[in-house]
CSV table of C-alpha atoms in Angstrom, one decimal:
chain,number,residue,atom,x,y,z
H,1,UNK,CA,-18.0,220.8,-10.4
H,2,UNK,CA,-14.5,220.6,-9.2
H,3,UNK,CA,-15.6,220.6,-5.6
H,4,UNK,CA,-18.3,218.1,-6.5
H,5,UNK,CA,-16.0,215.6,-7.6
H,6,UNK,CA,-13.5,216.0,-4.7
H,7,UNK,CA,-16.0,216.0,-2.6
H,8,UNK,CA,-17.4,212.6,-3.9
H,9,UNK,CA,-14.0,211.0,-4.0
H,10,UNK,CA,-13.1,211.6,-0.5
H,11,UNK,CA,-16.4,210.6,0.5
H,12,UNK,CA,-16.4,207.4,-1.5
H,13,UNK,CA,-12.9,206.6,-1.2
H,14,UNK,CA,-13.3,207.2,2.6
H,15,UNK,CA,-16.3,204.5,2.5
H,16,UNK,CA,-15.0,202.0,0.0
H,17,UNK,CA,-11.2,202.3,1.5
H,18,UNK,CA,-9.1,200.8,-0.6
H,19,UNK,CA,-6.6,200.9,1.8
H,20,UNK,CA,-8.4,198.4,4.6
H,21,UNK,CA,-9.5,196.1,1.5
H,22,UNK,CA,-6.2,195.3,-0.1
H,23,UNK,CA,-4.7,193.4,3.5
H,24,UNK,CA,-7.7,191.8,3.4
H,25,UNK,CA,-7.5,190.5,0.1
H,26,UNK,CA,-3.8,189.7,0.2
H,27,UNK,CA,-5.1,187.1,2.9
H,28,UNK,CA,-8.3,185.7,1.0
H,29,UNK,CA,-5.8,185.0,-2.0
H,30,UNK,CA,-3.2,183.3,-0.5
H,31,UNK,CA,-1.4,180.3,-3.1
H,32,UNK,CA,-3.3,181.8,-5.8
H,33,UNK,CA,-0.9,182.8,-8.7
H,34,UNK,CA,-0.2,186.4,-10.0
H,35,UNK,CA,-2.4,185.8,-13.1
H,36,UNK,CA,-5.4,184.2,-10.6
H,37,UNK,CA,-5.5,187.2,-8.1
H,38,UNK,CA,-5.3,190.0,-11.1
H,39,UNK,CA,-8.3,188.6,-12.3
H,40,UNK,CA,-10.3,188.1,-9.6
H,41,UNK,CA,-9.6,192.1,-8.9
H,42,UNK,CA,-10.8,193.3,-12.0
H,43,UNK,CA,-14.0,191.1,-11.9
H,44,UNK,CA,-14.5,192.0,-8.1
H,45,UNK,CA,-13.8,195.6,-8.8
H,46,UNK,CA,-16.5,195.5,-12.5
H,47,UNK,CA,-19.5,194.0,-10.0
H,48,UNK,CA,-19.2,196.3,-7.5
H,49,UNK,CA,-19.0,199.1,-9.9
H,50,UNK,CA,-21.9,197.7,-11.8
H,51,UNK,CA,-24.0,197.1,-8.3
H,52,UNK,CA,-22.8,201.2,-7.5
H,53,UNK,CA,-24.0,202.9,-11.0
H,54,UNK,CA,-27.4,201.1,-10.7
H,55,UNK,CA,-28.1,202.3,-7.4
H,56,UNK,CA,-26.5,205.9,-8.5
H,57,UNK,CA,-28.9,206.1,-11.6
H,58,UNK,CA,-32.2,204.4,-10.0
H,59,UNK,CA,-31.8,204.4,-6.2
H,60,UNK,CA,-33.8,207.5,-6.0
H,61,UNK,CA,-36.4,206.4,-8.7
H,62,UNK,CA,-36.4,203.2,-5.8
H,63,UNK,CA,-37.2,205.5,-2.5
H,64,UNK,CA,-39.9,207.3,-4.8
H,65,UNK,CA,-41.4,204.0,-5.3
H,66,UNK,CA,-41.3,203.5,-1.8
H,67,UNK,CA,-42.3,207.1,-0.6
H,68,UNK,CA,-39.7,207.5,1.1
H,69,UNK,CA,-38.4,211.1,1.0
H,70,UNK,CA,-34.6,212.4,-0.1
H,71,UNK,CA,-33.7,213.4,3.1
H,72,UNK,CA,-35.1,210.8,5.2
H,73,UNK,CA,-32.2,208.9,3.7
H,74,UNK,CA,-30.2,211.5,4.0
H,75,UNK,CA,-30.4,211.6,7.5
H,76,UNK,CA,-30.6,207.4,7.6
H,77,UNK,CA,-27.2,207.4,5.3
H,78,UNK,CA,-25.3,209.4,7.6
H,79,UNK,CA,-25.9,207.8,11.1
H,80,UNK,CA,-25.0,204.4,8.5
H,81,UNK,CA,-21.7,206.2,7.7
H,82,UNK,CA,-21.5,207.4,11.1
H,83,UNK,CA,-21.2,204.2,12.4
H,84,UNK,CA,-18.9,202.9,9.8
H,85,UNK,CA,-16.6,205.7,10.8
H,86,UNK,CA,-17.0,205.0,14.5
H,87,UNK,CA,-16.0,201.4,13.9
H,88,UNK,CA,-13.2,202.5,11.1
H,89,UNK,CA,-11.5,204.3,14.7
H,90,UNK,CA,-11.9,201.6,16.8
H,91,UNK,CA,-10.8,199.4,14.3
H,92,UNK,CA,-13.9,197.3,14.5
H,93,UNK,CA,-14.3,197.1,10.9
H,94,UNK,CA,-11.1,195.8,10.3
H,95,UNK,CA,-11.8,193.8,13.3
H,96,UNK,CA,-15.2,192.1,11.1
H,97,UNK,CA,-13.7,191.9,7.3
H,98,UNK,CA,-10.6,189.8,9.0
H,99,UNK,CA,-13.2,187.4,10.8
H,100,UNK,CA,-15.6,187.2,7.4
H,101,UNK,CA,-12.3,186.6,5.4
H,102,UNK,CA,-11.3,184.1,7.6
H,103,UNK,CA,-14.6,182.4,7.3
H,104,UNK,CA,-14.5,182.5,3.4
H,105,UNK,CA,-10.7,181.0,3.7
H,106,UNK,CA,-12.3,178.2,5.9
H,107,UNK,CA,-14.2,177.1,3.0
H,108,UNK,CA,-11.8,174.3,0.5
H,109,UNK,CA,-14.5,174.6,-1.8
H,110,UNK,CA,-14.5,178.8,-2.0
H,111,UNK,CA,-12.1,179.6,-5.0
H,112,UNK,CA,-12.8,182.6,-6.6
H,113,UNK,CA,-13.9,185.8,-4.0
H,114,UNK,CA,-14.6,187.8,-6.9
H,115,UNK,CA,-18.3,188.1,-5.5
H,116,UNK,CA,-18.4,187.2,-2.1
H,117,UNK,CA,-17.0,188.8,0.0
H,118,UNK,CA,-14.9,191.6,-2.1
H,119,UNK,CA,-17.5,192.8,-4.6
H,120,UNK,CA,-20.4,192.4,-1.9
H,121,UNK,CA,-20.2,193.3,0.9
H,122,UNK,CA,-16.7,194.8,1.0
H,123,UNK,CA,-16.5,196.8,-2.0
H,124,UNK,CA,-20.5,197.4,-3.1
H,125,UNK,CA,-21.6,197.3,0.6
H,126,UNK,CA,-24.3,199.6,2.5
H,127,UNK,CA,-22.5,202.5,2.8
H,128,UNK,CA,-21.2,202.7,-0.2
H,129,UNK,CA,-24.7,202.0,-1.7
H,130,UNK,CA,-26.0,205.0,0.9
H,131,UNK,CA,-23.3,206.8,-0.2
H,132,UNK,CA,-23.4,207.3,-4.1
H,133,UNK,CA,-27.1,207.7,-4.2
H,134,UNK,CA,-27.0,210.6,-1.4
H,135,UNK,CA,-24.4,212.2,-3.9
H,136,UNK,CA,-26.4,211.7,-7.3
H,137,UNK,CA,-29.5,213.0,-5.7
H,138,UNK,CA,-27.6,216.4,-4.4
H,139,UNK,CA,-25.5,216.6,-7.9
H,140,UNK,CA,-27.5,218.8,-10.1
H,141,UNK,CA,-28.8,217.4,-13.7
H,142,UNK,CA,-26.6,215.2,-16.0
H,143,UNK,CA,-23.6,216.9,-15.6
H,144,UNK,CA,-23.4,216.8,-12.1
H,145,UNK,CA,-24.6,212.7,-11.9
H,146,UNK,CA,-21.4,212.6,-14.3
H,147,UNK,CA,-19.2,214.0,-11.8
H,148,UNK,CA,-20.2,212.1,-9.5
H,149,UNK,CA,-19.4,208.8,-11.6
H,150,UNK,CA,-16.3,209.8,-12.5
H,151,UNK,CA,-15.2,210.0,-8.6
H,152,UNK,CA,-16.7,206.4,-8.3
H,153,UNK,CA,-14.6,205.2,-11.3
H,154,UNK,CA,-11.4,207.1,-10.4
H,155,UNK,CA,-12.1,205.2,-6.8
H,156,UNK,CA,-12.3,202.1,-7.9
H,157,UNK,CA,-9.9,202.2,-10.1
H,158,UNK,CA,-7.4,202.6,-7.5
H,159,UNK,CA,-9.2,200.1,-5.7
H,160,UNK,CA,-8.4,197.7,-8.6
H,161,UNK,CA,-4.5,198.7,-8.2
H,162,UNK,CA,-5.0,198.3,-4.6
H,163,UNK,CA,-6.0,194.9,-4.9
H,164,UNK,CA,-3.4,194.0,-7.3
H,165,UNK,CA,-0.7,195.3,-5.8
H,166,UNK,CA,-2.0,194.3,-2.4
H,167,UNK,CA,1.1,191.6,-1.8
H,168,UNK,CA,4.0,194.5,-2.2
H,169,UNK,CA,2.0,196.8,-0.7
H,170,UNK,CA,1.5,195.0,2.8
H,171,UNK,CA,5.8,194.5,2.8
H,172,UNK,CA,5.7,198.5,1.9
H,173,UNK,CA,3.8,199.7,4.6
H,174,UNK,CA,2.8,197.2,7.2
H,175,UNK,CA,-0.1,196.9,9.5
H,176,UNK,CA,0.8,200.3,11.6
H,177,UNK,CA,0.9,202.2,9.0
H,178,UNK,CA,-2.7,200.8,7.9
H,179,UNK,CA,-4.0,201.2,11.0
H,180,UNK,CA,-2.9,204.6,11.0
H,181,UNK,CA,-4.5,205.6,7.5
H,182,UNK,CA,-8.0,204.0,8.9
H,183,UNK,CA,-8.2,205.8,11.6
H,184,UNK,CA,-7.8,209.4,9.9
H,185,UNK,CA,-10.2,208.1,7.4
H,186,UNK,CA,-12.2,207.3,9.6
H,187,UNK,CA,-12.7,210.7,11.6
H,188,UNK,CA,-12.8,212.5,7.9
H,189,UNK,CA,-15.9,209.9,7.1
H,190,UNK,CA,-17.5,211.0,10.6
H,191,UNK,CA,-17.4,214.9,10.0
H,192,UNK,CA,-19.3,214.1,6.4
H,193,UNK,CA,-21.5,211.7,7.6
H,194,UNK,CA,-23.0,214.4,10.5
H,195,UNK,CA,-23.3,216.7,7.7
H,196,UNK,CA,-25.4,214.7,5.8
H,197,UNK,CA,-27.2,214.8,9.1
H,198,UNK,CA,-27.4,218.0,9.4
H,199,UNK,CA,-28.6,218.8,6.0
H,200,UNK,CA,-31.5,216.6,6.2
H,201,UNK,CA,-32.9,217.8,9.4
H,202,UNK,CA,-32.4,221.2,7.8
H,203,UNK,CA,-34.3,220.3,4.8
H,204,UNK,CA,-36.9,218.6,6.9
H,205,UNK,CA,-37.6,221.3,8.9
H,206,UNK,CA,-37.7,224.0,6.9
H,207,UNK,CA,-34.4,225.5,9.0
């Protein structure tokens, strides 16, 4: 159980990255007081963990509705968090939450980015969704879903901090540093992400 749940938390910490979401929402808060921007990260940080545990507890209940089988998605989760890692070393990602954040910031009449864009798609997006249900279904019985949800919640709770702190952290470290941190995250995510691969074509096939 103990290499369950480290195994979850890097993997969901990896996708999630708390790290390349706090710059992002030191920018999309900008003028907003201390009180306004602790809010809006514990409201972001609740939907997205409400959107994850749904798709934890019923996502596989959904691909049995729509006979699709366990590795299938398996295999379709980890060319998705594949690419996510390809982008997270060529910065690309960085590249696109920047230009979406810029949009939202565009908007006078956009206050609150509780919702949109942190909870969905930055926090509560595909891969993450991909993510959490491909670790649910391997977990095994109760205890092992519970695992697996106490890695989300220790991950978002220092994706709450994150956020919070995100102001002070960007003076702390700077955008090298970050840069730095994304990158190794990102060729962590791409080793997991071909196993996933690897397992399902293994599963598939009988090998």
């Amino acid at each position: 159980m103990t290499q369950l749940f480290i195994s979850a938390f890097i993997t969901l910490f990896v996708v999630i990255d708390p790290p390349g979401c706090a710059p992002i929402y030191a920018g999309l808060t900008k003028g907003a007081t201390q009180a306004q921007r602790r809010n809006m990260a514990i409201r972001a940080t609740a939907i997205a963990a409400a959107i994850l545990v749904v798709f934890a507890l019923f996502g596989e209940d959904l691909l049995g509705a729509l006979h699709i089988e366990l590795d299938s998605f398996r295999i379709a989760g980890g060319l998705m968090l594949f690419w996510i890692a390809f982008e997270m070393v060529f910065e690309k990602r960085t590249q696109r939450r920047e230009e979406r954040a810029e949009k939202v910031a565009a908007t006078p009449e956009v206050e609150d980015v509780s919702v949109f864009p942190m909870a969905m798609p930055m926090l509560a997006g595909p891969g993450a969704i991909a993510s959490v249900m491909l670790l649910t279904s391997t977990a095994k019985g109760l205890e092992g879903t519970l695992v697996v949800l106490a890695a989300l919640a220790a991950v978002l709770l220092l994706t709450m901090v994150a956020l919070i702190a995100a102001g002070p952290l960007m003076k702390l470290f700077g955008d090298r540093v970050e840069a730095v941190i994304t990158r190794l995250l990102g060729v962590l995510l791409a080793a997991l992400a071909a196993q996933y691969v690897i397992d399902g074509l293994k599963n598939s096939f009988g090998l």
